[in-house]
Short mmCIF file of C-alpha atoms and ligand atoms in Angstrom, two decimals:
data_model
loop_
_atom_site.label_atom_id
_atom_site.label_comp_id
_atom_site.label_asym_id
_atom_site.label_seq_id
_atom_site.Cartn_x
_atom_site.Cartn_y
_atom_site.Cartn_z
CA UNK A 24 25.72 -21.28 -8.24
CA UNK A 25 22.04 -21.04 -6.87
CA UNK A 26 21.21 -18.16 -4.96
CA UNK A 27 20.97 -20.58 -1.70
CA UNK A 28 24.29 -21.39 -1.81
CA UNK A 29 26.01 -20.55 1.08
CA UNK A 30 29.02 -18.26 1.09
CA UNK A 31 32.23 -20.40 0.50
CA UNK A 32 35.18 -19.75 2.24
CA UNK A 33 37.07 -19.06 -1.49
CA UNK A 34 34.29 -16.45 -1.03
CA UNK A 35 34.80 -14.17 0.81
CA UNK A 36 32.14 -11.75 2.19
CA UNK A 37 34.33 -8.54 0.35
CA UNK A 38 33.00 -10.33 -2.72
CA UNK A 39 29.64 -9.62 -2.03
CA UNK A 40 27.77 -6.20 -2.46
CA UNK A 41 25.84 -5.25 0.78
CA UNK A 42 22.22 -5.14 0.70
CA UNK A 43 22.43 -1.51 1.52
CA UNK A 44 24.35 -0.94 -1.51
CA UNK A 45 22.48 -2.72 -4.32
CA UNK A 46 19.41 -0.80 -2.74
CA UNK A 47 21.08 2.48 -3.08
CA UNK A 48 22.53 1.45 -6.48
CA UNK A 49 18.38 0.28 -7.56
CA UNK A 50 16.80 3.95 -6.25
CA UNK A 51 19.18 5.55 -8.09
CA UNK A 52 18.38 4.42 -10.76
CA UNK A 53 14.69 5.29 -10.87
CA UNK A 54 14.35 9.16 -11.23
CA UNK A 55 10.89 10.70 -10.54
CA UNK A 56 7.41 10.19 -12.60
CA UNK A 57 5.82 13.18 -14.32
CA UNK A 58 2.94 14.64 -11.93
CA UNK A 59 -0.25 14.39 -13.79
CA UNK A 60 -4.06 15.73 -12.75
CA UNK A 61 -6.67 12.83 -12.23
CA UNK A 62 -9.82 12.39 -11.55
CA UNK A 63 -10.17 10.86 -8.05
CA UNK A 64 -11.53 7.33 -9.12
CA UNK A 65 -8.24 7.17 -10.83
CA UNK A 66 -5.80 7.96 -7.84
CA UNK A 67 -5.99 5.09 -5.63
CA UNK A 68 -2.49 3.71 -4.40
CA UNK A 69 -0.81 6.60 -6.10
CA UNK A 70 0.81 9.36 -3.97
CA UNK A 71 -0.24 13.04 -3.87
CA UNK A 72 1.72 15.38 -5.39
CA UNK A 73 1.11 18.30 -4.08
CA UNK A 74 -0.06 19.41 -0.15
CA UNK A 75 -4.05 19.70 -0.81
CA UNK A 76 -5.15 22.53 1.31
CA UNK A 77 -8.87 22.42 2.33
CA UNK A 78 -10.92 25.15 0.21
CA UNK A 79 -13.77 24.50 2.39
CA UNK A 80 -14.96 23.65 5.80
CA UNK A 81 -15.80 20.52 7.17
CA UNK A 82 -18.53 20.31 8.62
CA UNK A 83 -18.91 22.90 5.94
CA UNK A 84 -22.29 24.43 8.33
CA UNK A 85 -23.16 23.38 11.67
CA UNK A 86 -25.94 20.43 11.50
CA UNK A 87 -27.74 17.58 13.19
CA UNK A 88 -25.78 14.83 14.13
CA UNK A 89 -29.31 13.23 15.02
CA UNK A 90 -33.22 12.97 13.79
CA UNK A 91 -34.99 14.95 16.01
CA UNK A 92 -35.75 18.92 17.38
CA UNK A 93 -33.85 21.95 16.66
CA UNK A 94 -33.84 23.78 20.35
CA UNK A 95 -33.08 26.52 22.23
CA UNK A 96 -31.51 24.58 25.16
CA UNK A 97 -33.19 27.33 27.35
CA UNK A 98 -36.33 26.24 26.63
CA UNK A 99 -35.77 23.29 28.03
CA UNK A 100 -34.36 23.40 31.27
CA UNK A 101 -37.33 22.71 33.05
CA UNK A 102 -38.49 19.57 31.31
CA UNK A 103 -38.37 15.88 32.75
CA UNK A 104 -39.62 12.61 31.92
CA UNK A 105 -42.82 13.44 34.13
CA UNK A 106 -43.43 16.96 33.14
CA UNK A 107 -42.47 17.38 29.27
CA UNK A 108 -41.80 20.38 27.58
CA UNK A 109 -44.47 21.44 24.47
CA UNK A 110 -43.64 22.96 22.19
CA UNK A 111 -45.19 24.26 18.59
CA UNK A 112 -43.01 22.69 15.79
CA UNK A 113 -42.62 25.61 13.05
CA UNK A 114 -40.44 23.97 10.52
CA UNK A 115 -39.17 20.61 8.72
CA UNK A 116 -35.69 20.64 7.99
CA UNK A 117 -34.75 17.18 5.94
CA UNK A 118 -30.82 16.60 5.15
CA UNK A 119 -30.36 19.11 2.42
CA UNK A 120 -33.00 21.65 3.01
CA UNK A 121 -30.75 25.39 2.23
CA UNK A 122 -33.74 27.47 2.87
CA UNK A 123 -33.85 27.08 6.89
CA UNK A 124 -35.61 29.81 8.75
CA UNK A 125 -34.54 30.80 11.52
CA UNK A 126 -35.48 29.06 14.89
CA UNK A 127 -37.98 31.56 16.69
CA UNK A 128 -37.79 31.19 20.43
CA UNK A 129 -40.22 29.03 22.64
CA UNK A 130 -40.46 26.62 19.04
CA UNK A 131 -38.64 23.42 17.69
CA UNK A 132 -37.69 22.83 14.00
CA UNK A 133 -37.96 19.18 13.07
CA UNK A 134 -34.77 18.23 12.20
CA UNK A 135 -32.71 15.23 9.90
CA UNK A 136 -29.49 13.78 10.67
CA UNK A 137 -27.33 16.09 8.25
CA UNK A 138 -29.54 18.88 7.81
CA UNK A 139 -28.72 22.80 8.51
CA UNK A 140 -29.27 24.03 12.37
CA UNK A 141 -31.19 26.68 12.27
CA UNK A 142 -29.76 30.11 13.51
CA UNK A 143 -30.83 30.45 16.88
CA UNK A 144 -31.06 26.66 17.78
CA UNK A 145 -28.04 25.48 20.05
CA UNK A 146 -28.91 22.07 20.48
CA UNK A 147 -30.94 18.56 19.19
CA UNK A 148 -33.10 16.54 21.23
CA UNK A 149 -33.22 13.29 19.65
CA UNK A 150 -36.57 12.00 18.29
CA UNK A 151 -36.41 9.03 20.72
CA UNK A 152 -36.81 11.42 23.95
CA UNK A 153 -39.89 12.94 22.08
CA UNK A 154 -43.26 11.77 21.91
CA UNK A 155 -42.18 12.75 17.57
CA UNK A 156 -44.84 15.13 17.13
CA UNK A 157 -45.53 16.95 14.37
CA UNK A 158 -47.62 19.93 15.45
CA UNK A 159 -46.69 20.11 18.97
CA UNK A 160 -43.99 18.43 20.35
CA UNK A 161 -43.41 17.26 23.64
CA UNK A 162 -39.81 17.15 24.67
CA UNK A 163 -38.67 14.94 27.89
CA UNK A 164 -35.22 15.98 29.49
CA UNK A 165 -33.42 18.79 29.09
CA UNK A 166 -30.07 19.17 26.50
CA UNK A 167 -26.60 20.61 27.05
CA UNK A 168 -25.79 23.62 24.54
CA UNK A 169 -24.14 22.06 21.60
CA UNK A 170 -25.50 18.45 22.12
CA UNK A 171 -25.90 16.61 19.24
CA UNK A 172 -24.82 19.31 16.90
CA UNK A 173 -21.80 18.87 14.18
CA UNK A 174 -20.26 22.33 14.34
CA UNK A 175 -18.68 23.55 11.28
CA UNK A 176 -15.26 23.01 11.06
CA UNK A 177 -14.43 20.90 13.54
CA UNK A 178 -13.66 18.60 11.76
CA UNK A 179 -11.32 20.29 8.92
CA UNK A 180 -10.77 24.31 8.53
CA UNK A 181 -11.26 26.01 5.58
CA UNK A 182 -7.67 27.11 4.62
CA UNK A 183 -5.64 24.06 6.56
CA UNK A 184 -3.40 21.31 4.95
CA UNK A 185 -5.63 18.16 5.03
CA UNK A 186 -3.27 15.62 3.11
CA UNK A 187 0.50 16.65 2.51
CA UNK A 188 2.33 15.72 -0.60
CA UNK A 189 3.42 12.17 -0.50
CA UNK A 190 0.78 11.00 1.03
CA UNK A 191 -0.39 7.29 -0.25
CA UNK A 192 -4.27 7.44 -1.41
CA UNK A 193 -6.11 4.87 -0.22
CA UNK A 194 -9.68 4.99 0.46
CA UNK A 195 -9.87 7.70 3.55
CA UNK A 196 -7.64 10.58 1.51
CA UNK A 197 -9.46 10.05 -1.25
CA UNK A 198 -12.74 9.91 0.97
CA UNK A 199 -11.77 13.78 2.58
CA UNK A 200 -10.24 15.49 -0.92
CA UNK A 201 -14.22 14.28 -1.96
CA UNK A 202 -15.53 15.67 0.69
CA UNK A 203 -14.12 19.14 0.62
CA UNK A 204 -14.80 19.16 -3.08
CA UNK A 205 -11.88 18.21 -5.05
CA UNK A 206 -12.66 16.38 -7.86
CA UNK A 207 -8.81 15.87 -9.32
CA UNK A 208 -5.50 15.52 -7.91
CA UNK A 209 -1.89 16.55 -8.88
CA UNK A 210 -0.34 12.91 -8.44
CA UNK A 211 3.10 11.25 -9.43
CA UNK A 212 2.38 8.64 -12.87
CA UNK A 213 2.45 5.51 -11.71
CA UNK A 214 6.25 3.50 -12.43
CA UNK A 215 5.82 1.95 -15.59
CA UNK A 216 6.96 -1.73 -15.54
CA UNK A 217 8.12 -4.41 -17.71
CA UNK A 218 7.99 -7.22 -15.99
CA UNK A 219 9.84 -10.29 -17.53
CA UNK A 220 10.07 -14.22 -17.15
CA UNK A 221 12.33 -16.83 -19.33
CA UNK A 222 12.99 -20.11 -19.12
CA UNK A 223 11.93 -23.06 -21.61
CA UNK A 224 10.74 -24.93 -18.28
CA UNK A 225 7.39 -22.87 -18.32
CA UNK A 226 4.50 -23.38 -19.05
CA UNK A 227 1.24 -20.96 -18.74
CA UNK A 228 -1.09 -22.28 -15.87
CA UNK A 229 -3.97 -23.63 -17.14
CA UNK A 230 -2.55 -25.51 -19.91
CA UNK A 231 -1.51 -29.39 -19.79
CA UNK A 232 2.34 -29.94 -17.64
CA UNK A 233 4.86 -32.45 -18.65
CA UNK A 234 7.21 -33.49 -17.02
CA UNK A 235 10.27 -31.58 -16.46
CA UNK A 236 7.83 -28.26 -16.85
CA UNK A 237 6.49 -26.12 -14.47
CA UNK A 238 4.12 -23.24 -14.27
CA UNK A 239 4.91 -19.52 -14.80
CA UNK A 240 4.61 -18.19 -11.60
CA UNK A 241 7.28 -15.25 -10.91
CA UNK A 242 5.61 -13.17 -13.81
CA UNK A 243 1.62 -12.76 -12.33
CA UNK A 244 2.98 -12.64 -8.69
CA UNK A 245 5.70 -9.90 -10.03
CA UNK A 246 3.07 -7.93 -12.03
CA UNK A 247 0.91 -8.05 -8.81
CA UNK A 248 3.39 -7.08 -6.35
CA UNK A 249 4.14 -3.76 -8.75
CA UNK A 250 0.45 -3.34 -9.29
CA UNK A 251 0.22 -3.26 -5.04
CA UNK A 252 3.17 -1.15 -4.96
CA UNK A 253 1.10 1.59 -6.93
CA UNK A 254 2.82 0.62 -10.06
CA UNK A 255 1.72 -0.16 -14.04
CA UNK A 256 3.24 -4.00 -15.48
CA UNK A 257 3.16 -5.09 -18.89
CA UNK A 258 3.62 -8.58 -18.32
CA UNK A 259 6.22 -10.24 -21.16
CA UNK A 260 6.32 -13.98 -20.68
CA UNK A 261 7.69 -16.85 -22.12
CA UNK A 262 10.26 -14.71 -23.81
CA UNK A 263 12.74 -17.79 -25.42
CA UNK A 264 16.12 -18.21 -23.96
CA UNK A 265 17.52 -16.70 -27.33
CA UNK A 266 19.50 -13.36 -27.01
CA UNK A 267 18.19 -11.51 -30.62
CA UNK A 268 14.60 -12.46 -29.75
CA UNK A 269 15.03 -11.20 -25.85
CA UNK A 270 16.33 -8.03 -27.80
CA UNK A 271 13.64 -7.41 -30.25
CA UNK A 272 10.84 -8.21 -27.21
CA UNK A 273 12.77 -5.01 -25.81
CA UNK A 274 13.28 -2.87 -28.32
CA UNK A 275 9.52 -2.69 -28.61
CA UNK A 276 9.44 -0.78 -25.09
CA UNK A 277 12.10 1.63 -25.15
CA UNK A 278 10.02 4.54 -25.00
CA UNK A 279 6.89 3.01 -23.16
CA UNK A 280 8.71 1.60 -20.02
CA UNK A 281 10.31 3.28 -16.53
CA UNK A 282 11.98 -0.26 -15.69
CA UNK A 283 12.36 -3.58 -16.74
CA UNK A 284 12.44 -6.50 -13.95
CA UNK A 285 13.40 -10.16 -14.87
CA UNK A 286 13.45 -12.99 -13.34
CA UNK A 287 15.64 -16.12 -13.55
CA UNK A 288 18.32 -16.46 -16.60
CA UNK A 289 21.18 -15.05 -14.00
CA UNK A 290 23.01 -18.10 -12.17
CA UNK A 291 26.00 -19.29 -13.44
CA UNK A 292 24.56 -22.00 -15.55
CA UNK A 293 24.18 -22.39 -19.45
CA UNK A 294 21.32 -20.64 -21.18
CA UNK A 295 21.20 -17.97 -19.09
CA UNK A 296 19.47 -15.36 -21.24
CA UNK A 297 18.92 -12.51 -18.88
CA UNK A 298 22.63 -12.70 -18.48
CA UNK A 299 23.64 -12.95 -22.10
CA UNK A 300 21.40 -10.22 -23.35
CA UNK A 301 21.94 -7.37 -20.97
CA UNK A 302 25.61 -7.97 -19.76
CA UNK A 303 26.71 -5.86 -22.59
CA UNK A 304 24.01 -3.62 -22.19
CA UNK A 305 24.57 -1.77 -19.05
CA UNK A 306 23.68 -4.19 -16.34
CA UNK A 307 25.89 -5.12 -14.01
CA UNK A 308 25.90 -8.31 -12.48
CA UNK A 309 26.84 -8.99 -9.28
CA UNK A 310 26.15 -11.07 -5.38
CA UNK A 311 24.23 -9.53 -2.63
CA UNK A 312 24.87 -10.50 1.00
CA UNK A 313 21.58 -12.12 1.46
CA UNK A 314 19.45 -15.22 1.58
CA UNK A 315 17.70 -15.28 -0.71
CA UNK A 316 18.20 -13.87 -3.49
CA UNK A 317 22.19 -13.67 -3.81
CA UNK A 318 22.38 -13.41 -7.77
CA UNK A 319 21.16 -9.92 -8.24
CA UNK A 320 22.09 -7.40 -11.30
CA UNK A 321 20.62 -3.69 -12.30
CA UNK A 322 21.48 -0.93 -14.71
CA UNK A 323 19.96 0.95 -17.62
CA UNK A 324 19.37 -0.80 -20.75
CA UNK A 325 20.55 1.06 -23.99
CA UNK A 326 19.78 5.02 -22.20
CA UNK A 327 16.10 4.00 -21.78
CA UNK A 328 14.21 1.94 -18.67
CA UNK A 329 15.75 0.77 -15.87
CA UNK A 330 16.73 -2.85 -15.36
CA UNK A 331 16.42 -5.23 -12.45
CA UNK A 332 17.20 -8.43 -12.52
CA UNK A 333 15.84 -10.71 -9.65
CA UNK A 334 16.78 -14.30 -9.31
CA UNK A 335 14.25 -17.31 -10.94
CA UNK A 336 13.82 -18.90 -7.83
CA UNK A 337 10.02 -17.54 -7.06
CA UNK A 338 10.88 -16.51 -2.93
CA UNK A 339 14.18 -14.98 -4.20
CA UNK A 340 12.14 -13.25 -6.75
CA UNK A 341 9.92 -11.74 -4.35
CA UNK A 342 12.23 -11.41 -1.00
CA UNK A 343 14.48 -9.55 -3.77
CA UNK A 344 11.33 -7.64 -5.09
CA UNK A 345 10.68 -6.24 -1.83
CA UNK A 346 13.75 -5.43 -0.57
CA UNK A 347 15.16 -3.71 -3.71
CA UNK A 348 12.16 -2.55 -6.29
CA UNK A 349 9.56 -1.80 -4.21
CA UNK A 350 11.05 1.08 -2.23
CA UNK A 351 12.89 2.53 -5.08
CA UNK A 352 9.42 2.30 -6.89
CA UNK A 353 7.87 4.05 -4.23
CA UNK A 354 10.18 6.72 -4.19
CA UNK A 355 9.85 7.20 -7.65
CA UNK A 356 6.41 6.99 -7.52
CA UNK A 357 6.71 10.36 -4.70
CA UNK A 358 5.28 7.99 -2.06
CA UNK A 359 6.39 9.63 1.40
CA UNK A 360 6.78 6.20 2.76
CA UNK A 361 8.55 3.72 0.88
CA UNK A 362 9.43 0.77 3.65
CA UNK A 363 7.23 -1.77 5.23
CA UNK A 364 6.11 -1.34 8.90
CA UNK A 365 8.97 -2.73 10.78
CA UNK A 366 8.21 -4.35 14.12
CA UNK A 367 10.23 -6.31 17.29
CA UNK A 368 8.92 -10.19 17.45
CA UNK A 369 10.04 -12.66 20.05
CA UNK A 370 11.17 -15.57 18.12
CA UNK A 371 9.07 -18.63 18.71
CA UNK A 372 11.46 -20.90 18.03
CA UNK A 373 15.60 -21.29 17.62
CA UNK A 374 16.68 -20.64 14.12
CA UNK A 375 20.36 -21.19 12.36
CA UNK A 376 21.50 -18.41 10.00
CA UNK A 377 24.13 -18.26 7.19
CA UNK A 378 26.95 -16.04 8.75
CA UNK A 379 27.73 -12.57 6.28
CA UNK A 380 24.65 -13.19 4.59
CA UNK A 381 21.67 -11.37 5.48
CA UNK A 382 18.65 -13.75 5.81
CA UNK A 383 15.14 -13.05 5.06
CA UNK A 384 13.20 -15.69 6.87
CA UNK A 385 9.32 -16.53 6.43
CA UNK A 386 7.19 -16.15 9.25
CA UNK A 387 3.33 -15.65 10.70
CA UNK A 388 3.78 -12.54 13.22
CA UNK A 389 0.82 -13.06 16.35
CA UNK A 390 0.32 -9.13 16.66
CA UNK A 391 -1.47 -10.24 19.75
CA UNK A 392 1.07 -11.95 21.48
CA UNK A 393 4.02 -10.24 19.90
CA UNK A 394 5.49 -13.85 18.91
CA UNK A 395 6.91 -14.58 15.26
CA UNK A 396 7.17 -18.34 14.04
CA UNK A 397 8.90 -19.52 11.18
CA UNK A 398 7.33 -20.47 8.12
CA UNK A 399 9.07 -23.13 6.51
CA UNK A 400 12.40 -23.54 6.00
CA UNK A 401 14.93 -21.26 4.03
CA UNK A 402 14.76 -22.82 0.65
CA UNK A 403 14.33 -20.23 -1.88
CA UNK A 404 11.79 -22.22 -4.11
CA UNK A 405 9.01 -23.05 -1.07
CA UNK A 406 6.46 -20.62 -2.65
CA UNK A 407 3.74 -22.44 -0.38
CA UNK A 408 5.17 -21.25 2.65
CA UNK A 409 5.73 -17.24 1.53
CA UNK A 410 2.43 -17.57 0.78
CA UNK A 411 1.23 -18.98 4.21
CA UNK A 412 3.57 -15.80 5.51
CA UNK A 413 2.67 -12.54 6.80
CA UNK A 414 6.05 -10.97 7.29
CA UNK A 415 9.65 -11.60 6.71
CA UNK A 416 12.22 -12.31 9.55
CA UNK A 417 15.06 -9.70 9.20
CA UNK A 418 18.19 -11.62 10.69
CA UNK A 419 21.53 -9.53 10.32
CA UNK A 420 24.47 -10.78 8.36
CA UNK A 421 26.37 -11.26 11.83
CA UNK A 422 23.95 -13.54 13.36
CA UNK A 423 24.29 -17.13 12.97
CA UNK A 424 22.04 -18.58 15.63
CA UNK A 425 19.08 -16.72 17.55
CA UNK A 426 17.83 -19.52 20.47
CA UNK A 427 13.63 -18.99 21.21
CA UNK A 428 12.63 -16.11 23.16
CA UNK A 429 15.28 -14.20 21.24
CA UNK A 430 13.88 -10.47 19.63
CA UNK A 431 14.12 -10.45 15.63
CA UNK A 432 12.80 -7.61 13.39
CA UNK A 433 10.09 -8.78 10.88
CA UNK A 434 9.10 -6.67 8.18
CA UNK A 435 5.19 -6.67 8.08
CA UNK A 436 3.76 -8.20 4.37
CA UNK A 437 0.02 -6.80 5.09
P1 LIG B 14 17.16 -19.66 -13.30
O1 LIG B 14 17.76 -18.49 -12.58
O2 LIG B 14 16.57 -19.29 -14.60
O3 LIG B 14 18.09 -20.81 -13.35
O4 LIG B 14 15.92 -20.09 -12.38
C1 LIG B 14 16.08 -20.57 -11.07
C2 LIG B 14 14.86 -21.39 -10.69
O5 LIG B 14 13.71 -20.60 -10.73
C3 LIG B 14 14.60 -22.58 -11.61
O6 LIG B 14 14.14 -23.65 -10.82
C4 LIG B 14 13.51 -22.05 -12.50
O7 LIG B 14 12.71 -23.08 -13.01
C5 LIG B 14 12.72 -21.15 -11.58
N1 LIG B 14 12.06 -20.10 -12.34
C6 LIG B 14 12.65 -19.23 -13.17
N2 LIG B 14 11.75 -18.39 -13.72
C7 LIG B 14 10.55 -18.76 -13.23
C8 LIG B 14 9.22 -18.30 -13.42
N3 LIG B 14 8.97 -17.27 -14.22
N4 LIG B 14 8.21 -18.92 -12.76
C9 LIG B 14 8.48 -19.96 -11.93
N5 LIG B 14 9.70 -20.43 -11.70
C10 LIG B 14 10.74 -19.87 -12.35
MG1 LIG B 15 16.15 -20.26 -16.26
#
């Protein structure tokens, strides 16, 4: 059977394992990473383990959000565009300057964007309402109190929470916990992965095709969609369809690996490898309730890593990837998140469904216009199209049709 197969009448939906299930079954088996301190250049994508409470202020002193004059806004109250304020300039302050006298009144302190306000100044005129002088400065308007200034700690207190634990660390977190001085993080070790591809029908890209062969694919996209998901792959390709040597490419990683995911060797045909080798070996096989990707199995391969076995089929592969690994990856990984954004679409067009199945359409989502269209049609080996997509069309087991116009969630790829 391939996984597009629809469900037979001779088989019956009690046959299949929900969706909900195998995910369950696929977190569970994925228990937490170690938390380990790294330096910040080494944390992107991985979540925080701890909540990282601000040691410092940001602003951490009040400063100039312009270039221009350090004032007393008193002093200028009376100024216009016609009858400037002058003023004797007493001081330089570039950014960085921590010796700042200060600000004496009837004076103005030069001042940099960035740089310290001197005690005593409440506001900045900018240099561009100045005539910029250097001795004397003539200043034309008035200022509010507090214009232009950056007051410290408005932004972040000392003492507060700025990122909680579980919190992905993309550029911004890693941007503040730099800002307020952190130079390492607790974080969660990324999931270490194995990621797995047989079949004598494959061939590395790049090298010369005959026919009947076709190019590895599931392995690089695999690795990459575990390397986005925060994630470490070893890639092991072109493992031969032979049990003993699928064994002793294991063995190898017993102590090196979280989880193992495979792809392909599972249908029902002959030289099914996957299936041969870890049947025994405390993987279950069984069929998921969903297009793509019906042949699914997982389990723990001899007390060590976790196994996952996705269908060959490259958009079962990665329809199953997401669904299954990825969250229970996340999880594992301490990410507070572990689902895609989920949004309502109004279907562009009809689409027919397989009934107790449920479908994972590809489709382009307009944001804009709140309209999802299909991107081409279900078969489980149109690559070109999933890559075309930018979300996946959630469509329940129940539903068989959904005319246009009709609301469908998609699952948002990007
Ligand atoms: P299998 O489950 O091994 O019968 O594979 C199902 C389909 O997926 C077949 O058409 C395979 O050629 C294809 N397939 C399996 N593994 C890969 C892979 N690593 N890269 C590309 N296609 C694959
Ligand atoms: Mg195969």
């Amino acid at each position: 059977m391939t996984d597009d197969a629809c469900v037979s009448s001779n088989n019956p939906a009690h046959e299949l394992t929900s969706v909900a299930d195998h995910r369950a079954k696929v977190a569970s088996l994925l228990t937490r990473t170690p938390v380990e301190t790294r330096p910040l250049q080494n944390c992107l994508g991985l979540a925080l383990a701890e909540d990282l409470v601000a040691p410092i202020s940001l602003p951490p002193f009040s400063n100039s959000a312009m270039d221009g004059y350090a004032v007393r806004s008193v002093d200028l109250t009376e100024a216009t565009q016609d009858e400037p304020v002058k003023l004797p300039v007493s001081e330089d302050i570039p950014a960085g300057r921590v010796d700042v006298p200060p600000l004496q009144p009837g004076t103005a302190h030069r001042i940099m964007t960035g740089a310290q306000l001197p005690p005593g100044a409440d506001a900045v005129i900018p240099v561009e309402r100045t005539d910029a002088g250097t001795e004397t400065v003539a200043l034309f308007g008035s200022v509010q109190p507090g214009a232009h200034v950056r007051r410290a700690g408005e932004d972040v207190a000392a003492g507060t929470t700025v990122l909680t634990a579980g919190t992905r660390l993309g550029a911004a977190q890693l941007g503040v916990a730099a800002a307020v001085g952190i130079a390492e993080l607790p974080v969660h070790r990324p999931v270490r992965v194995l990621v797995l591809s047989t079949g004598s029908e494959l061939v590395a890209p790049g090298e010369e095709l005959q026919l009947g062969q076709i190019y590895e694919s599931n392995g690089l996209m695999l690795a990459a969609a575990v390397q986005e998901a925060g994630g470490e792959p070893t890639m092991l390709r072109f493992v031969p369809d032979d049990v003993d040597a699928f064994h002793e490419v294991l063995q190898t990683h017993l102590d090196s690996a979280d989880l193992l995911i495979t792809s392909g060797g599972v249908s029902a045909g002959a030289y099914e490898v996957v299936k041969d080798a870890l049947a025994g070996n405390g993987v279950e096989f069984t069929k998921v309730a969903m297009q793509p990707g019906m042949p699914q199995g997982c389990g723990r391969y001899r007390d060590a890593f976790a196994v996952v076995t996705l269908p060959g089929n490259p958009v079962s592969s990665m329809v199953s990837f997401e669904v299954f690994v990825r969250p229970a990856m996340l999880a594992a990984a301490g990410h507070a998140t572990t689902t895609r954004h989920r949004r309502q679409a109004v279907l562009a067009e009809s689409l027919v469904a397989p009934s107790r199945r449920q479908q994972f359409r590809r489709g382009v989502f307009d944001p804009v216009s709140g309209e999802v269209s299909l991107q081409g049609a279900p078969g489980s080996h149109l690559l070109g199209s999933l890559a075309r997509a930018n979300c996946l069309l959630a469509i329940p087991e129940d539903v068989t049709e959904m005319p246009a116009g009709s609301t469908v969630d998609v699952v948002l790829l990007d």
